PDB file of C-alpha atoms in Angstrom:
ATOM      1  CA  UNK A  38     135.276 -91.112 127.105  1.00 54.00           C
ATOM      2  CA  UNK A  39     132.788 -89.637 129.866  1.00 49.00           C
ATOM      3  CA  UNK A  40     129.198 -90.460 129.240  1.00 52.00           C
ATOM      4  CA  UNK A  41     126.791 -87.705 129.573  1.00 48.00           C
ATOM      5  CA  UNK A  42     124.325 -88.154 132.527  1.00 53.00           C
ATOM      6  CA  UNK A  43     121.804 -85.369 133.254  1.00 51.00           C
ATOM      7  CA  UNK A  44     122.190 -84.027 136.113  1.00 51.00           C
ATOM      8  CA  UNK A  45     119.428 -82.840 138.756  1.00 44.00           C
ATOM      9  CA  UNK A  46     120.454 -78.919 137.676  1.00 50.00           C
ATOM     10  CA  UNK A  47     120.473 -79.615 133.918  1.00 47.00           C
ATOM     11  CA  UNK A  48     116.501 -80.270 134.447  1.00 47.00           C
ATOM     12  CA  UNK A  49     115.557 -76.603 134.367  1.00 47.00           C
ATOM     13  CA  UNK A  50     117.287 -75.735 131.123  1.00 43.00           C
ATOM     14  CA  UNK A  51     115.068 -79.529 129.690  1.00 40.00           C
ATOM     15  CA  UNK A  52     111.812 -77.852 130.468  1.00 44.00           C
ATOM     16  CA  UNK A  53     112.719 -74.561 129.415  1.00 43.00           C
ATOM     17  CA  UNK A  54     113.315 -75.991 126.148  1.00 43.00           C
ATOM     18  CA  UNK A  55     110.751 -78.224 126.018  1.00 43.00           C
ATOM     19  CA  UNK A  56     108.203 -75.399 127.374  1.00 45.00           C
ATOM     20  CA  UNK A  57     109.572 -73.563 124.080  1.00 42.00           C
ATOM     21  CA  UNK A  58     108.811 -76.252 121.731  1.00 41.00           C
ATOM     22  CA  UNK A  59     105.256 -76.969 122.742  1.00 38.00           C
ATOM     23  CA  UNK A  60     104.601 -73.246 122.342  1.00 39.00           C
ATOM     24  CA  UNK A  61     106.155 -72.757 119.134  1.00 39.00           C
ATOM     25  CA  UNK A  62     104.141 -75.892 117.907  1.00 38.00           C
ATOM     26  CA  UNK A  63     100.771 -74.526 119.382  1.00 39.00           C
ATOM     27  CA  UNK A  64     101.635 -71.422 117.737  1.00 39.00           C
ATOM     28  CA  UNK A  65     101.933 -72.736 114.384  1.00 39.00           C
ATOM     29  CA  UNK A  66      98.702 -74.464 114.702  1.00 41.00           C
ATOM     30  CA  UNK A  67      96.578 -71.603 115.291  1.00 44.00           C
ATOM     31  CA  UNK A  68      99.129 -69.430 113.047  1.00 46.00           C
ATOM     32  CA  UNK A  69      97.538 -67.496 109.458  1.00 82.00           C
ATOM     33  CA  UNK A  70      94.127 -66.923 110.601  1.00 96.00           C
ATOM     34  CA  UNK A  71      94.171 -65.035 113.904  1.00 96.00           C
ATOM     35  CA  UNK A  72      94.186 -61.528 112.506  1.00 98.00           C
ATOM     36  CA  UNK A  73      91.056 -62.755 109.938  1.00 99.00           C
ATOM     37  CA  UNK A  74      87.803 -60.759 111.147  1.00 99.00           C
ATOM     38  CA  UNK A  75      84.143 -60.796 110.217  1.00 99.00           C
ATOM     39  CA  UNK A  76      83.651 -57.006 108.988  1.00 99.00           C
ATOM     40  CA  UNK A  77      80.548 -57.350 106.646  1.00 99.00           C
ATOM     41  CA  UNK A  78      77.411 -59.491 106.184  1.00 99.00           C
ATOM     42  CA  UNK A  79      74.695 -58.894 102.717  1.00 99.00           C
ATOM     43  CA  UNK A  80      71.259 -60.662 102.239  1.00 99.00           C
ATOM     44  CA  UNK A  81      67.981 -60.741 100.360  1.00 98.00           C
ATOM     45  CA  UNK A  82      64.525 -61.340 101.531  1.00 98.00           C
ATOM     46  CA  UNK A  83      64.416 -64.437 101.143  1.00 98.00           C
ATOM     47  CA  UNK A  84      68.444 -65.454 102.291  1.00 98.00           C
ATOM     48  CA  UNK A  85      69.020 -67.481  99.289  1.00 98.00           C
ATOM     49  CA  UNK A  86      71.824 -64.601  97.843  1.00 99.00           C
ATOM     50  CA  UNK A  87      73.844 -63.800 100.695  1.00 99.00           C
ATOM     51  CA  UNK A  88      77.970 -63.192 101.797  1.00 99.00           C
ATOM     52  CA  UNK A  89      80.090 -62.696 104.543  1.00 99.00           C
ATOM     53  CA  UNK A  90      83.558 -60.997 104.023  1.00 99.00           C
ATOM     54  CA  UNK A  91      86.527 -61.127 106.099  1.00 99.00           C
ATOM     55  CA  UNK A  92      89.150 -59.159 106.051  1.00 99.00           C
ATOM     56  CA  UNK A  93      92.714 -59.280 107.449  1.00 99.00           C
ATOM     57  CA  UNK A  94      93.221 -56.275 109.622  1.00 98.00           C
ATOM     58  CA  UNK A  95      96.512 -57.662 110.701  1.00 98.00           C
ATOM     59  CA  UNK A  96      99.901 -56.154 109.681  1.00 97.00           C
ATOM     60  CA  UNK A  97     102.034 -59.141 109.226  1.00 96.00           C
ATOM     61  CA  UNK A  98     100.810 -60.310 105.962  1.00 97.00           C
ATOM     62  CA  UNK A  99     101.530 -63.857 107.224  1.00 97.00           C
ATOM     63  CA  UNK A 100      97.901 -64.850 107.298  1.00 98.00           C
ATOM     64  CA  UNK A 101      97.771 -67.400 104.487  1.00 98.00           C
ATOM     65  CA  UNK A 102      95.797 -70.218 106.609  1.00 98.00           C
ATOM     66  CA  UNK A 103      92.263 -68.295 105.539  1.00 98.00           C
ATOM     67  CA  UNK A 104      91.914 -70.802 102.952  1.00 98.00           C
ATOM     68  CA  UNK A 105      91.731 -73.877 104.639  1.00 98.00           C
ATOM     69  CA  UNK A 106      88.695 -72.227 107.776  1.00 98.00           C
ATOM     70  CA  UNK A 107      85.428 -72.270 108.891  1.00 99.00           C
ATOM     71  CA  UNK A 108      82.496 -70.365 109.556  1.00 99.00           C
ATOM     72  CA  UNK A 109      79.290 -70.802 111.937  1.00 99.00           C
ATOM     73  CA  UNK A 110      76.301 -69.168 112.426  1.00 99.00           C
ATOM     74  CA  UNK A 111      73.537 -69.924 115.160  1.00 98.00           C
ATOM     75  CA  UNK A 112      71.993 -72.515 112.515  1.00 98.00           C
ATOM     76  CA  UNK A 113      74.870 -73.635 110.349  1.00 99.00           C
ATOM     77  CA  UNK A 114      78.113 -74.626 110.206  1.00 99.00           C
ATOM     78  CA  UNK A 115      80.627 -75.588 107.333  1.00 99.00           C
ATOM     79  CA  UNK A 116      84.740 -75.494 106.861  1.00 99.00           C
ATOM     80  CA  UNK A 117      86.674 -75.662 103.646  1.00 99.00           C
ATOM     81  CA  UNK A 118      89.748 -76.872 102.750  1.00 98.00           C
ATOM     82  CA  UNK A 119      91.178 -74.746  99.454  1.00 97.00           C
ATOM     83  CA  UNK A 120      94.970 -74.363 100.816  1.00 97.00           C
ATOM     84  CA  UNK A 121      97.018 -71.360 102.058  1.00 97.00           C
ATOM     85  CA  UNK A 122      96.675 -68.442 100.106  1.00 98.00           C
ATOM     86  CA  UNK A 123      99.540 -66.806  98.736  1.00 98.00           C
ATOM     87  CA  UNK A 124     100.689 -63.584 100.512  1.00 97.00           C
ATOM     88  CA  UNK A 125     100.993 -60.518 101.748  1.00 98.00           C
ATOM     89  CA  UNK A 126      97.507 -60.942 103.103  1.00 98.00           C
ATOM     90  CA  UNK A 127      97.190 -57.677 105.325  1.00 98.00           C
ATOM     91  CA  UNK A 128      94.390 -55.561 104.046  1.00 98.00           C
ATOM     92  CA  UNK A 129      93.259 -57.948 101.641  1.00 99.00           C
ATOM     93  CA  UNK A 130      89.602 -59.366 102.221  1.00 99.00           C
ATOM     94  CA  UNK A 131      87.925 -63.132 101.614  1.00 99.00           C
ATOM     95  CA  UNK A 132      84.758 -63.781 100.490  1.00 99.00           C
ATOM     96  CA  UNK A 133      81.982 -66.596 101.270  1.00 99.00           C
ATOM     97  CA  UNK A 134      78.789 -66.543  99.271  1.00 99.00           C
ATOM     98  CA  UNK A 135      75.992 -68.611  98.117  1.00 99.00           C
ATOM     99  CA  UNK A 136      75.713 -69.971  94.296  1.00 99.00           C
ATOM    100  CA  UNK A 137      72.870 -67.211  94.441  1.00 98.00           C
ATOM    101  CA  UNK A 138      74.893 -64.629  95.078  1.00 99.00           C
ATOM    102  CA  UNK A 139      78.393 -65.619  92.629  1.00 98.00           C
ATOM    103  CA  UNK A 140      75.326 -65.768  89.572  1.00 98.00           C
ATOM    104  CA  UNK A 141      74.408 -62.122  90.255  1.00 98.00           C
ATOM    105  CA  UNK A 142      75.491 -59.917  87.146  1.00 97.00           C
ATOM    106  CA  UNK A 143      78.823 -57.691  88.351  1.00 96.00           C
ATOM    107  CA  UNK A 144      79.311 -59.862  91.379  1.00 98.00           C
ATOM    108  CA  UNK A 145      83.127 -60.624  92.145  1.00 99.00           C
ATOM    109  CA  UNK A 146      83.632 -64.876  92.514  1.00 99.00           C
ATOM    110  CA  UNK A 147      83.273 -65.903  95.913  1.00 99.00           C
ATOM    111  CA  UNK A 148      86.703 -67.600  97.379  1.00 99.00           C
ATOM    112  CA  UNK A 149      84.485 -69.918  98.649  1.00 99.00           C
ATOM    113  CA  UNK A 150      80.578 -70.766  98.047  1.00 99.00           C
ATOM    114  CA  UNK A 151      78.279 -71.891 100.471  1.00 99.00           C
ATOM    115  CA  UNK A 152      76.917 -75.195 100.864  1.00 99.00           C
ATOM    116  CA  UNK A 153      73.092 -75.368  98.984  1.00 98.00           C
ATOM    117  CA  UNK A 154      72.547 -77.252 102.427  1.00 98.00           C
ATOM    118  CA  UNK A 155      73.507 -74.254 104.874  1.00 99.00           C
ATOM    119  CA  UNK A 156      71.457 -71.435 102.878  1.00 99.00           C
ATOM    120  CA  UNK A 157      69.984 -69.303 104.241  1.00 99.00           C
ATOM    121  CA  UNK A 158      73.405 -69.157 106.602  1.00 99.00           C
ATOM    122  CA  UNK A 159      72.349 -66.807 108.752  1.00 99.00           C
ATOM    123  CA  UNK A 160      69.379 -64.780 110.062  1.00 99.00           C
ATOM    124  CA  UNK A 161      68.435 -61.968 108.751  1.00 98.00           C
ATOM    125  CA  UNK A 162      66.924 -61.023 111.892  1.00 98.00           C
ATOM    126  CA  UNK A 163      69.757 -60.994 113.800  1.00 99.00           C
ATOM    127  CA  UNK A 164      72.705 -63.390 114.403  1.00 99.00           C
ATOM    128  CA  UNK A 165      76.168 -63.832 115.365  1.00 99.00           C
ATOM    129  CA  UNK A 166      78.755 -65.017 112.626  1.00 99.00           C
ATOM    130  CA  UNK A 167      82.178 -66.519 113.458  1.00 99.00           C
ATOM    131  CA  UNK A 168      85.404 -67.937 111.382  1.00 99.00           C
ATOM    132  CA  UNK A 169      87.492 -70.578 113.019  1.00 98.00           C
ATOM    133  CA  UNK A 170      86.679 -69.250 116.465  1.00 96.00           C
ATOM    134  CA  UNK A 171      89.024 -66.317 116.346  1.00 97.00           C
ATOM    135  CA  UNK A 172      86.538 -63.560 115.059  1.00 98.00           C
ATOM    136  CA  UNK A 173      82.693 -63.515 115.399  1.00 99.00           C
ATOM    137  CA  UNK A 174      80.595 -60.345 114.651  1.00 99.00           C
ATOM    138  CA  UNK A 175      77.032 -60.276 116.266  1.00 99.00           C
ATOM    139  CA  UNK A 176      74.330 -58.169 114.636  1.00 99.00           C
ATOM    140  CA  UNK A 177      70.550 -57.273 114.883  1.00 98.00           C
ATOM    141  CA  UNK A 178      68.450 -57.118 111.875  1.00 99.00           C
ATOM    142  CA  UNK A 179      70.254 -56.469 108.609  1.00 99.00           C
ATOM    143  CA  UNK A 180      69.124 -54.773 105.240  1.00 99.00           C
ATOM    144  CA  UNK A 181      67.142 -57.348 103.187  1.00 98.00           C
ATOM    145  CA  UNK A 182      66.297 -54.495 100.363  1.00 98.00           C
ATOM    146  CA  UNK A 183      68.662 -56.234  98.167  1.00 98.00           C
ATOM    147  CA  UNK A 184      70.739 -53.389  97.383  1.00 98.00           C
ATOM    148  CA  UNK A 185      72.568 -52.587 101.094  1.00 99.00           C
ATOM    149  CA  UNK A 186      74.886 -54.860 103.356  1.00 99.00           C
ATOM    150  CA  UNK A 187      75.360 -54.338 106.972  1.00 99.00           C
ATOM    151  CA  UNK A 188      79.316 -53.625 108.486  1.00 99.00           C
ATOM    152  CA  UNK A 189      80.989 -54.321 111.174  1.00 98.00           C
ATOM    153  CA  UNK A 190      82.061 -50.646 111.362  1.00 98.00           C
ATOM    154  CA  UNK A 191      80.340 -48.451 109.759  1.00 97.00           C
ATOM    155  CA  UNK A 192      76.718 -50.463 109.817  1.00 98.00           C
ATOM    156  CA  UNK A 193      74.276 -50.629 106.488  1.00 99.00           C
ATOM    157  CA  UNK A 194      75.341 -49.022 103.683  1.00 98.00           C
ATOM    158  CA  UNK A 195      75.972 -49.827  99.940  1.00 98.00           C
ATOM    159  CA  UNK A 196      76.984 -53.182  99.575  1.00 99.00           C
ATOM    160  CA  UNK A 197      80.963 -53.928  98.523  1.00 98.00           C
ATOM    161  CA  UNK A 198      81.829 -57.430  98.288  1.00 99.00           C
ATOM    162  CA  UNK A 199      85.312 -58.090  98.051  1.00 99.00           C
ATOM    163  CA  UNK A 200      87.252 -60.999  96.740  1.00 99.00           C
ATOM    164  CA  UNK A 201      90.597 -62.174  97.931  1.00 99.00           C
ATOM    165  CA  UNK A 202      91.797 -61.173  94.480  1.00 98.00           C
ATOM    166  CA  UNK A 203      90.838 -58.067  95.096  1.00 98.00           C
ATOM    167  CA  UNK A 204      87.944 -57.895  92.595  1.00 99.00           C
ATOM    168  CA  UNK A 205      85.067 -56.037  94.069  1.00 98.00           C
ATOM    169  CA  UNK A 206      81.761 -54.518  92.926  1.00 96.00           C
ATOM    170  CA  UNK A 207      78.163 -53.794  93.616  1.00 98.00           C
ATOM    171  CA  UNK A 208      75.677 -56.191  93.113  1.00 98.00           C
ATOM    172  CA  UNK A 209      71.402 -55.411  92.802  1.00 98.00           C
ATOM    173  CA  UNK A 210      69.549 -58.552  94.357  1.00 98.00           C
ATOM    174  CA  UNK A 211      66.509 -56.659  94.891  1.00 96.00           C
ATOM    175  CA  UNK A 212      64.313 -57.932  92.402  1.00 88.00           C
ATOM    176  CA  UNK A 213      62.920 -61.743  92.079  1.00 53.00           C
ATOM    177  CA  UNK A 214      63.534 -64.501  89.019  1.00 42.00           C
ATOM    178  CA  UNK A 215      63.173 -62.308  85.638  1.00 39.00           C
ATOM    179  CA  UNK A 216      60.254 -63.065  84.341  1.00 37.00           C
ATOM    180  CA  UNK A 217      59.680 -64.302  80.922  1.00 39.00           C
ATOM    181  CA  UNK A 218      59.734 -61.510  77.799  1.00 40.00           C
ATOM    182  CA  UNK A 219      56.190 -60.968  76.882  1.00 43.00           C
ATOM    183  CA  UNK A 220      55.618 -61.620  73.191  1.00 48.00           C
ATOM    184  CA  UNK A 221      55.724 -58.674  70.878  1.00 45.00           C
ATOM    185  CA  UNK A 222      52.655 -57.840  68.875  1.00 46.00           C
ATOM    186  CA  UNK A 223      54.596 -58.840  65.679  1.00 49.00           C
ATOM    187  CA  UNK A 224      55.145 -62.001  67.014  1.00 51.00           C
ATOM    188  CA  UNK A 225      51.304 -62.343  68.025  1.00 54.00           C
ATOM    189  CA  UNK A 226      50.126 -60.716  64.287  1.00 56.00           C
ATOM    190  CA  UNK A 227      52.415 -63.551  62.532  1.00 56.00           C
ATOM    191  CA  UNK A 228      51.031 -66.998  64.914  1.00 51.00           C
ATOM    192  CA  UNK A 229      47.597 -65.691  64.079  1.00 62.00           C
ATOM    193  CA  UNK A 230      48.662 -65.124  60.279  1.00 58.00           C
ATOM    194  CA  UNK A 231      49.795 -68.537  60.325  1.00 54.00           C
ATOM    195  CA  UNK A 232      46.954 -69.816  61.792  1.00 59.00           C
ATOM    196  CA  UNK A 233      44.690 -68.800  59.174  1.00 63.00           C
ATOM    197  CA  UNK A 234      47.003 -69.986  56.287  1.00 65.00           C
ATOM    198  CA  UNK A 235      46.618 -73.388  58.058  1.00 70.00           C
ATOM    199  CA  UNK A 236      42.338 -72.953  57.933  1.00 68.00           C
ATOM    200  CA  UNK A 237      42.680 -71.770  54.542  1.00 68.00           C
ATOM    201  CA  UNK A 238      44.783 -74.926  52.968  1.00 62.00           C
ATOM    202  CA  UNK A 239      42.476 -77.245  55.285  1.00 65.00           C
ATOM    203  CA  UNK A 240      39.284 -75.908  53.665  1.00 60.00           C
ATOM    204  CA  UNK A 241      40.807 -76.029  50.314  1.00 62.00           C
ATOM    205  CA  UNK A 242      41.050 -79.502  50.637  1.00 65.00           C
ATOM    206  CA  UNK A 243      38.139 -80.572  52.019  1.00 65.00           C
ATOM    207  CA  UNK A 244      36.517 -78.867  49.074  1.00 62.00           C
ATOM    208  CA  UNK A 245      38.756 -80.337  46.385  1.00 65.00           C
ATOM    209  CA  UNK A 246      37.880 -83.694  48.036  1.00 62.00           C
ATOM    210  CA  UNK A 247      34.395 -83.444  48.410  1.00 55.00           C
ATOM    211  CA  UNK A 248      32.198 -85.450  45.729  1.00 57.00           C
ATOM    212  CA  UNK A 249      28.607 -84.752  45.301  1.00 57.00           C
ATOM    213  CA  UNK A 250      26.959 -87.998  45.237  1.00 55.00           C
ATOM    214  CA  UNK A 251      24.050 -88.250  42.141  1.00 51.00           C
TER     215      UNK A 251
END
């Protein structure tokens, strides 16, 4: 039986090979985010109810690894780790909010919610938001009227969020903490009734208990 020895002209075809492999594993490390972009940014006055939306402008539908990301602005940082989605994922969009934001009545549930820690994430001012390092979208001051977000595209306008679910709505953050229900006047009429009930009876027995002394 011959035993196989490489041979000085069998090392081309070894590193053409191996020059294969350590592509195809580099490209399976960065694969199923690289088509993700930053298209639109939202925020109050204060930054406490904000969201960025991506949005997969890709046509491969093979981008599942926008679950497990991360996204930076100049001040914060954060990554989560919620598992590949489950595809086609061209034209659909993911969503990153604050709690502030996923309590707002009408407002679709954020695939992912911001850490309390990171909030405000960015600034209003102006700022430059990036996922994973494959998409960042740098913008000047954005609309903090509660009621517009700012796009990549088309710039500020009526704000869309967009789950990847593909629930989406329009949300009013323009106003502050609701403010406690004054009380009616029929509620105010009946206290005061039932404050003077309560004089009445206490009278009524201080004079039932009073004894003239002789």
């Amino acid at each position: 039986m011959r035993k196989f020895e490489p041979s000085f002209h069998s090392m081309p075809f070894v590193a053409f090979f191996f020059g294969c492999a350590v592509f195809f594993l580099a490209a399976s490390a960065t694969a199923g985010i690289h088509t993700w972009d930053v298209v639109e940014v939202f925020s109050n006055s204060d930054g406490t109810i904000q969201y960025v939306e991506l949005l997969d402008l890709g046509t491969t539908g093979a981008e599942v690894g926008v679950g497990n990301g991360s996204l930076s602005s100049t001040a914060h940082s954060f990554s989560w780790a919620n598992g590949t989605v489950t595809g086609p994922t061209n034209g659909k969009s993911y969503l990153i909010a604050t709690a502030g934001f996923a309590a707002l009545p009408g407002a679709p549930t954020p695939d992912v919610i911001i850490p309390p820690a990171n909030v405000p994430f960015f600034n209003t001012g102006g700022d430059t938001v990036s996922f994973a390092g494959v998409d960042s979208f740098a913008f000047g001051p954005v609309p903090t009227n509660g009621l517009d977000s700012f796009d990549s595209t088309t710039g500020s306008g009526t704000n869309s969020p967009k789950n990847y679910a593909g629930d989406t709505g329009t949300v009013d953050a323009s106003g502050g903490p609701s403010a406690p229900a004054a009380p009616s006047a029929s509620a105010i009429m009946l206290v005061m009734l039932c404050v003077s009930l309560m004089l009445i009876a206490t009278y009524a027995i201080s004079r039932q208990n009073f004894r003239p002394t002789s």
